[in-house]
Amino acid sequence: MSAPEANPPTSNCPPQSDEWKSFLHDVIEQFDCTTGTLHRFDPGDNHLKLLASQRIPEVLMPVVQSIPIGKGIAGAAAQRREPVEICNLQTDTSGVAKPGAKQTQVQGSLAVPVMDGDRLCGTLGIGKLTPYDFSDDEKKRLLEIGAEIAPRILPLV
């Protein structure tokens, strides 16, 4: 099965552009999720910079604008270069999620690195309001979507 159809912008768009918001909305909908983020990797400060978000509480926006590699779910996915999943963010004790993440009301959460070959370009994350274990196929599909958009969000240099 191929990756679901989502319509990414055709070029590098500015952060929070309508095109990236629309793309993220389509991805979230395809996975029957309610929240999501798309970040671009900035090697200058080793942070992920927000390109688009959906249903992230305003109080958390300053935190998700710039995420250090290795911190939180998105930062862990970027550091590990593999999907990071939390079945129930509200009860998670793994230490991967930042304490403020519970304010999203998300329970099932998945973040994947956006890779252009071996090059980290960013992360793509989705979440559900119910506990959920994402299947291997769902993880693979989200990774494929990330790989498709990677050339459009190449790291800032």
mmCIF file with all atom_site columns, C-alpha atoms in Angstrom:
data_model
loop_
_atom_site.group_PDB
_atom_site.id
_atom_site.type_symbol
_atom_site.label_atom_id
_atom_site.label_alt_id
_atom_site.label_comp_id
_atom_site.label_asym_id
_atom_site.label_entity_id
_atom_site.label_seq_id
_atom_site.pdbx_PDB_ins_code
_atom_site.Cartn_x
_atom_site.Cartn_y
_atom_site.Cartn_z
_atom_site.occupancy
_atom_site.B_iso_or_equiv
_atom_site.pdbx_formal_charge
_atom_site.auth_seq_id
_atom_site.auth_comp_id
_atom_site.auth_asym_id
_atom_site.auth_atom_id
_atom_site.pdbx_PDB_model_num
ATOM 1   C CA . MET A 1 1   ? 0.000  0.000  0.000  1.00 0.00 ? 1   MET A CA 1
ATOM 2   C CA . SER A 1 2   ? 1.342  3.420  -0.886 1.00 0.00 ? 2   SER A CA 1
ATOM 3   C CA . ALA A 1 3   ? 1.332  6.477  1.328  1.00 0.00 ? 3   ALA A CA 1
ATOM 4   C CA . PRO A 1 4   ? -1.989 8.322  1.528  1.00 0.00 ? 4   PRO A CA 1
ATOM 5   C CA . GLU A 1 5   ? -2.474 11.286 -0.737 1.00 0.00 ? 5   GLU A CA 1
ATOM 6   C CA . ALA A 1 6   ? -1.685 14.612 0.854  1.00 0.00 ? 6   ALA A CA 1
ATOM 7   C CA . ASN A 1 7   ? -1.020 17.743 -1.108 1.00 0.00 ? 7   ASN A CA 1
ATOM 8   C CA . PRO A 1 8   ? 2.247  19.286 0.090  1.00 0.00 ? 8   PRO A CA 1
ATOM 9   C CA . PRO A 1 9   ? 3.267  22.699 -1.170 1.00 0.00 ? 9   PRO A CA 1
ATOM 10  C CA . THR A 1 10  ? 5.425  22.645 -4.285 1.00 0.00 ? 10  THR A CA 1
ATOM 11  C CA . SER A 1 11  ? 8.196  24.786 -2.784 1.00 0.00 ? 11  SER A CA 1
ATOM 12  C CA . ASN A 1 12  ? 9.646  25.856 0.553  1.00 0.00 ? 12  ASN A CA 1
ATOM 13  C CA . CYS A 1 13  ? 6.818  27.856 2.098  1.00 0.00 ? 13  CYS A CA 1
ATOM 14  C CA . PRO A 1 14  ? 7.184  30.207 5.045  1.00 0.00 ? 14  PRO A CA 1
ATOM 15  C CA . PRO A 1 15  ? 6.308  28.903 8.520  1.00 0.00 ? 15  PRO A CA 1
ATOM 16  C CA . GLN A 1 16  ? 2.583  28.506 9.157  1.00 0.00 ? 16  GLN A CA 1
ATOM 17  C CA . SER A 1 17  ? 1.774  29.113 5.486  1.00 0.00 ? 17  SER A CA 1
ATOM 18  C CA . ASP A 1 18  ? -1.716 28.157 4.387  1.00 0.00 ? 18  ASP A CA 1
ATOM 19  C CA . GLU A 1 19  ? -0.236 25.458 2.131  1.00 0.00 ? 19  GLU A CA 1
ATOM 20  C CA . TRP A 1 20  ? 1.560  23.695 4.995  1.00 0.00 ? 20  TRP A CA 1
ATOM 21  C CA . LYS A 1 21  ? -1.502 24.045 7.235  1.00 0.00 ? 21  LYS A CA 1
ATOM 22  C CA . SER A 1 22  ? -3.644 22.454 4.529  1.00 0.00 ? 22  SER A CA 1
ATOM 23  C CA . PHE A 1 23  ? -1.108 19.661 4.022  1.00 0.00 ? 23  PHE A CA 1
ATOM 24  C CA . LEU A 1 24  ? -0.984 18.929 7.766  1.00 0.00 ? 24  LEU A CA 1
ATOM 25  C CA . HIS A 1 25  ? -4.783 18.992 7.993  1.00 0.00 ? 25  HIS A CA 1
ATOM 26  C CA . ASP A 1 26  ? -4.975 16.379 5.198  1.00 0.00 ? 26  ASP A CA 1
ATOM 27  C CA . VAL A 1 27  ? -2.438 14.114 6.922  1.00 0.00 ? 27  VAL A CA 1
ATOM 28  C CA . ILE A 1 28  ? -4.220 14.392 10.278 1.00 0.00 ? 28  ILE A CA 1
ATOM 29  C CA . GLU A 1 29  ? -7.535 13.551 8.626  1.00 0.00 ? 29  GLU A CA 1
ATOM 30  C CA . GLN A 1 30  ? -6.098 10.539 6.756  1.00 0.00 ? 30  GLN A CA 1
ATOM 31  C CA . PHE A 1 31  ? -4.945 9.010  10.041 1.00 0.00 ? 31  PHE A CA 1
ATOM 32  C CA . ASP A 1 32  ? -8.224 9.866  11.817 1.00 0.00 ? 32  ASP A CA 1
ATOM 33  C CA . CYS A 1 33  ? -6.331 12.114 14.220 1.00 0.00 ? 33  CYS A CA 1
ATOM 34  C CA . THR A 1 34  ? -7.160 15.536 15.675 1.00 0.00 ? 34  THR A CA 1
ATOM 35  C CA . THR A 1 35  ? -3.823 17.251 16.322 1.00 0.00 ? 35  THR A CA 1
ATOM 36  C CA . GLY A 1 36  ? -0.512 17.542 14.566 1.00 0.00 ? 36  GLY A CA 1
ATOM 37  C CA . THR A 1 37  ? 2.706  19.436 13.971 1.00 0.00 ? 37  THR A CA 1
ATOM 38  C CA . LEU A 1 38  ? 5.234  19.786 11.180 1.00 0.00 ? 38  LEU A CA 1
ATOM 39  C CA . HIS A 1 39  ? 8.720  21.033 12.050 1.00 0.00 ? 39  HIS A CA 1
ATOM 40  C CA . ARG A 1 40  ? 11.814 21.884 9.964  1.00 0.00 ? 40  ARG A CA 1
ATOM 41  C CA . PHE A 1 41  ? 15.288 21.112 11.329 1.00 0.00 ? 41  PHE A CA 1
ATOM 42  C CA . ASP A 1 42  ? 17.546 24.134 11.867 1.00 0.00 ? 42  ASP A CA 1
ATOM 43  C CA . PRO A 1 43  ? 21.178 22.953 12.153 1.00 0.00 ? 43  PRO A CA 1
ATOM 44  C CA . GLY A 1 44  ? 22.213 26.450 13.269 1.00 0.00 ? 44  GLY A CA 1
ATOM 45  C CA . ASP A 1 45  ? 20.849 25.906 16.764 1.00 0.00 ? 45  ASP A CA 1
ATOM 46  C CA . ASN A 1 46  ? 20.014 22.172 16.568 1.00 0.00 ? 46  ASN A CA 1
ATOM 47  C CA . HIS A 1 47  ? 16.292 22.874 17.008 1.00 0.00 ? 47  HIS A CA 1
ATOM 48  C CA . LEU A 1 48  ? 13.121 21.920 15.169 1.00 0.00 ? 48  LEU A CA 1
ATOM 49  C CA . LYS A 1 49  ? 11.232 25.031 13.962 1.00 0.00 ? 49  LYS A CA 1
ATOM 50  C CA . LEU A 1 50  ? 7.448  24.911 13.591 1.00 0.00 ? 50  LEU A CA 1
ATOM 51  C CA . LEU A 1 51  ? 6.108  25.061 10.029 1.00 0.00 ? 51  LEU A CA 1
ATOM 52  C CA . ALA A 1 52  ? 2.472  24.134 10.747 1.00 0.00 ? 52  ALA A CA 1
ATOM 53  C CA . SER A 1 53  ? 0.262  22.999 13.601 1.00 0.00 ? 53  SER A CA 1
ATOM 54  C CA . GLN A 1 54  ? -3.324 22.003 14.220 1.00 0.00 ? 54  GLN A CA 1
ATOM 55  C CA . ARG A 1 55  ? -5.210 22.098 17.524 1.00 0.00 ? 55  ARG A CA 1
ATOM 56  C CA . ILE A 1 56  ? -2.196 22.898 19.690 1.00 0.00 ? 56  ILE A CA 1
ATOM 57  C CA . PRO A 1 57  ? -3.302 25.004 22.696 1.00 0.00 ? 57  PRO A CA 1
ATOM 58  C CA . GLU A 1 58  ? -2.159 28.646 22.523 1.00 0.00 ? 58  GLU A CA 1
ATOM 59  C CA . VAL A 1 59  ? -0.388 28.281 25.867 1.00 0.00 ? 59  VAL A CA 1
ATOM 60  C CA . LEU A 1 60  ? 1.913  25.652 24.293 1.00 0.00 ? 60  LEU A CA 1
ATOM 61  C CA . MET A 1 61  ? 2.685  27.548 21.085 1.00 0.00 ? 61  MET A CA 1
ATOM 62  C CA . PRO A 1 62  ? 5.800  29.260 22.503 1.00 0.00 ? 62  PRO A CA 1
ATOM 63  C CA . VAL A 1 63  ? 7.129  25.813 23.483 1.00 0.00 ? 63  VAL A CA 1
ATOM 64  C CA . VAL A 1 64  ? 6.427  24.080 20.160 1.00 0.00 ? 64  VAL A CA 1
ATOM 65  C CA . GLN A 1 65  ? 7.809  26.935 18.030 1.00 0.00 ? 65  GLN A CA 1
ATOM 66  C CA . SER A 1 66  ? 11.378 25.732 18.630 1.00 0.00 ? 66  SER A CA 1
ATOM 67  C CA . ILE A 1 67  ? 12.123 22.255 20.012 1.00 0.00 ? 67  ILE A CA 1
ATOM 68  C CA . PRO A 1 68  ? 15.656 21.087 20.866 1.00 0.00 ? 68  PRO A CA 1
ATOM 69  C CA . ILE A 1 69  ? 16.702 17.821 19.242 1.00 0.00 ? 69  ILE A CA 1
ATOM 70  C CA . GLY A 1 70  ? 16.201 15.072 21.823 1.00 0.00 ? 70  GLY A CA 1
ATOM 71  C CA . LYS A 1 71  ? 13.480 16.906 23.794 1.00 0.00 ? 71  LYS A CA 1
ATOM 72  C CA . GLY A 1 72  ? 9.838  15.856 23.691 1.00 0.00 ? 72  GLY A CA 1
ATOM 73  C CA . ILE A 1 73  ? 8.274  13.427 21.264 1.00 0.00 ? 73  ILE A CA 1
ATOM 74  C CA . ALA A 1 74  ? 9.269  15.329 18.107 1.00 0.00 ? 74  ALA A CA 1
ATOM 75  C CA . GLY A 1 75  ? 12.793 15.945 19.378 1.00 0.00 ? 75  GLY A CA 1
ATOM 76  C CA . ALA A 1 76  ? 13.184 12.262 20.271 1.00 0.00 ? 76  ALA A CA 1
ATOM 77  C CA . ALA A 1 77  ? 12.002 11.182 16.792 1.00 0.00 ? 77  ALA A CA 1
ATOM 78  C CA . ALA A 1 78  ? 14.546 13.551 15.239 1.00 0.00 ? 78  ALA A CA 1
ATOM 79  C CA . GLN A 1 79  ? 17.376 12.344 17.478 1.00 0.00 ? 79  GLN A CA 1
ATOM 80  C CA . ARG A 1 80  ? 16.613 8.633  17.050 1.00 0.00 ? 80  ARG A CA 1
ATOM 81  C CA . ARG A 1 81  ? 15.783 8.956  13.324 1.00 0.00 ? 81  ARG A CA 1
ATOM 82  C CA . GLU A 1 82  ? 12.825 6.625  13.892 1.00 0.00 ? 82  GLU A CA 1
ATOM 83  C CA . PRO A 1 83  ? 9.149  6.854  14.884 1.00 0.00 ? 83  PRO A CA 1
ATOM 84  C CA . VAL A 1 84  ? 8.375  7.666  18.512 1.00 0.00 ? 84  VAL A CA 1
ATOM 85  C CA . GLU A 1 85  ? 4.962  6.614  19.775 1.00 0.00 ? 85  GLU A CA 1
ATOM 86  C CA . ILE A 1 86  ? 3.132  7.084  23.038 1.00 0.00 ? 86  ILE A CA 1
ATOM 87  C CA . CYS A 1 87  ? -0.100 5.093  23.437 1.00 0.00 ? 87  CYS A CA 1
ATOM 88  C CA . ASN A 1 88  ? -1.502 7.394  26.134 1.00 0.00 ? 88  ASN A CA 1
ATOM 89  C CA . LEU A 1 89  ? 0.246  10.705 26.605 1.00 0.00 ? 89  LEU A CA 1
ATOM 90  C CA . GLN A 1 90  ? -1.953 11.495 29.610 1.00 0.00 ? 90  GLN A CA 1
ATOM 91  C CA . THR A 1 91  ? -0.618 8.552  31.645 1.00 0.00 ? 91  THR A CA 1
ATOM 92  C CA . ASP A 1 92  ? 2.851  8.166  30.099 1.00 0.00 ? 92  ASP A CA 1
ATOM 93  C CA . THR A 1 93  ? 5.748  7.841  32.531 1.00 0.00 ? 93  THR A CA 1
ATOM 94  C CA . SER A 1 94  ? 8.529  7.176  29.983 1.00 0.00 ? 94  SER A CA 1
ATOM 95  C CA . GLY A 1 95  ? 9.912  10.694 30.302 1.00 0.00 ? 95  GLY A CA 1
ATOM 96  C CA . VAL A 1 96  ? 9.884  11.215 26.520 1.00 0.00 ? 96  VAL A CA 1
ATOM 97  C CA . ALA A 1 97  ? 6.972  13.667 26.474 1.00 0.00 ? 97  ALA A CA 1
ATOM 98  C CA . LYS A 1 98  ? 7.433  17.077 28.050 1.00 0.00 ? 98  LYS A CA 1
ATOM 99  C CA . PRO A 1 99  ? 5.136  17.733 31.039 1.00 0.00 ? 99  PRO A CA 1
ATOM 100 C CA . GLY A 1 100 ? 3.257  20.486 29.191 1.00 0.00 ? 100 GLY A CA 1
ATOM 101 C CA . ALA A 1 101 ? 2.310  18.067 26.405 1.00 0.00 ? 101 ALA A CA 1
ATOM 102 C CA . LYS A 1 102 ? -0.583 16.805 28.529 1.00 0.00 ? 102 LYS A CA 1
ATOM 103 C CA . GLN A 1 103 ? -2.302 20.151 27.962 1.00 0.00 ? 103 GLN A CA 1
ATOM 104 C CA . THR A 1 104 ? -2.983 19.085 24.367 1.00 0.00 ? 104 THR A CA 1
ATOM 105 C CA . GLN A 1 105 ? -5.450 16.480 25.717 1.00 0.00 ? 105 GLN A CA 1
ATOM 106 C CA . VAL A 1 106 ? -3.853 14.078 23.213 1.00 0.00 ? 106 VAL A CA 1
ATOM 107 C CA . GLN A 1 107 ? -3.554 10.465 24.245 1.00 0.00 ? 107 GLN A CA 1
ATOM 108 C CA . GLY A 1 108 ? -2.323 8.409  21.259 1.00 0.00 ? 108 GLY A CA 1
ATOM 109 C CA . SER A 1 109 ? 0.665  10.216 19.728 1.00 0.00 ? 109 SER A CA 1
ATOM 110 C CA . LEU A 1 110 ? 3.130  9.471  16.923 1.00 0.00 ? 110 LEU A CA 1
ATOM 111 C CA . ALA A 1 111 ? 6.066  11.535 15.657 1.00 0.00 ? 111 ALA A CA 1
ATOM 112 C CA . VAL A 1 112 ? 8.339  10.544 12.779 1.00 0.00 ? 112 VAL A CA 1
ATOM 113 C CA . PRO A 1 113 ? 11.519 12.062 11.419 1.00 0.00 ? 113 PRO A CA 1
ATOM 114 C CA . VAL A 1 114 ? 11.242 13.688 7.995  1.00 0.00 ? 114 VAL A CA 1
ATOM 115 C CA . MET A 1 115 ? 14.277 12.321 6.183  1.00 0.00 ? 115 MET A CA 1
ATOM 116 C CA . ASP A 1 116 ? 15.848 13.041 2.791  1.00 0.00 ? 116 ASP A CA 1
ATOM 117 C CA . GLY A 1 117 ? 17.933 9.879  2.572  1.00 0.00 ? 117 GLY A CA 1
ATOM 118 C CA . ASP A 1 118 ? 20.190 10.068 5.644  1.00 0.00 ? 118 ASP A CA 1
ATOM 119 C CA . ARG A 1 119 ? 19.616 13.809 6.100  1.00 0.00 ? 119 ARG A CA 1
ATOM 120 C CA . LEU A 1 120 ? 17.237 14.993 8.826  1.00 0.00 ? 120 LEU A CA 1
ATOM 121 C CA . CYS A 1 121 ? 14.880 17.649 7.452  1.00 0.00 ? 121 CYS A CA 1
ATOM 122 C CA . GLY A 1 122 ? 12.319 17.838 10.266 1.00 0.00 ? 122 GLY A CA 1
ATOM 123 C CA . THR A 1 123 ? 9.540  15.939 12.005 1.00 0.00 ? 123 THR A CA 1
ATOM 124 C CA . LEU A 1 124 ? 5.872  15.188 11.417 1.00 0.00 ? 124 LEU A CA 1
ATOM 125 C CA . GLY A 1 125 ? 3.617  14.407 14.376 1.00 0.00 ? 125 GLY A CA 1
ATOM 126 C CA . ILE A 1 126 ? -0.022 13.393 14.768 1.00 0.00 ? 126 ILE A CA 1
ATOM 127 C CA . GLY A 1 127 ? -2.231 12.674 17.759 1.00 0.00 ? 127 GLY A CA 1
ATOM 128 C CA . LYS A 1 128 ? -5.586 11.232 18.796 1.00 0.00 ? 128 LYS A CA 1
ATOM 129 C CA . LEU A 1 129 ? -7.789 12.144 21.749 1.00 0.00 ? 129 LEU A CA 1
ATOM 130 C CA . THR A 1 130 ? -8.067 8.473  22.743 1.00 0.00 ? 130 THR A CA 1
ATOM 131 C CA . PRO A 1 131 ? -5.402 5.934  23.762 1.00 0.00 ? 131 PRO A CA 1
ATOM 132 C CA . TYR A 1 132 ? -4.076 4.340  20.589 1.00 0.00 ? 132 TYR A CA 1
ATOM 133 C CA . ASP A 1 133 ? -1.278 2.064  19.425 1.00 0.00 ? 133 ASP A CA 1
ATOM 134 C CA . PHE A 1 134 ? -0.294 3.011  15.881 1.00 0.00 ? 134 PHE A CA 1
ATOM 135 C CA . SER A 1 135 ? 0.289  -0.028 13.664 1.00 0.00 ? 135 SER A CA 1
ATOM 136 C CA . ASP A 1 136 ? 3.576  -0.711 11.906 1.00 0.00 ? 136 ASP A CA 1
ATOM 137 C CA . ASP A 1 137 ? 1.779  0.067  8.632  1.00 0.00 ? 137 ASP A CA 1
ATOM 138 C CA . GLU A 1 138 ? 0.625  3.459  9.952  1.00 0.00 ? 138 GLU A CA 1
ATOM 139 C CA . LYS A 1 139 ? 4.150  4.287  11.104 1.00 0.00 ? 139 LYS A CA 1
ATOM 140 C CA . LYS A 1 140 ? 5.509  3.276  7.702  1.00 0.00 ? 140 LYS A CA 1
ATOM 141 C CA . ARG A 1 141 ? 2.888  5.387  5.893  1.00 0.00 ? 141 ARG A CA 1
ATOM 142 C CA . LEU A 1 142 ? 3.679  8.472  7.988  1.00 0.00 ? 142 LEU A CA 1
ATOM 143 C CA . LEU A 1 143 ? 7.413  7.958  7.346  1.00 0.00 ? 143 LEU A CA 1
ATOM 144 C CA . GLU A 1 144 ? 6.663  7.729  3.602  1.00 0.00 ? 144 GLU A CA 1
ATOM 145 C CA . ILE A 1 145 ? 4.704  10.984 3.707  1.00 0.00 ? 145 ILE A CA 1
ATOM 146 C CA . GLY A 1 146 ? 7.642  12.577 5.514  1.00 0.00 ? 146 GLY A CA 1
ATOM 147 C CA . ALA A 1 147 ? 10.083 11.322 2.889  1.00 0.00 ? 147 ALA A CA 1
ATOM 148 C CA . GLU A 1 148 ? 7.876  12.758 0.132  1.00 0.00 ? 148 GLU A CA 1
ATOM 149 C CA . ILE A 1 149 ? 7.942  16.265 1.636  1.00 0.00 ? 149 ILE A CA 1
ATOM 150 C CA . ALA A 1 150 ? 11.570 16.181 2.828  1.00 0.00 ? 150 ALA A CA 1
ATOM 151 C CA . PRO A 1 151 ? 12.982 17.965 -0.256 1.00 0.00 ? 151 PRO A CA 1
ATOM 152 C CA . ARG A 1 152 ? 10.513 20.813 0.360  1.00 0.00 ? 152 ARG A CA 1
ATOM 153 C CA . ILE A 1 153 ? 11.594 21.400 3.947  1.00 0.00 ? 153 ILE A CA 1
ATOM 154 C CA . LEU A 1 154 ? 15.342 20.963 3.643  1.00 0.00 ? 154 LEU A CA 1
ATOM 155 C CA . PRO A 1 155 ? 17.133 22.332 6.714  1.00 0.00 ? 155 PRO A CA 1
ATOM 156 C CA . LEU A 1 156 ? 17.831 26.021 6.914  1.00 0.00 ? 156 LEU A CA 1
ATOM 157 C CA . VAL A 1 157 ? 21.471 26.810 6.172  1.00 0.00 ? 157 VAL A CA 1
#
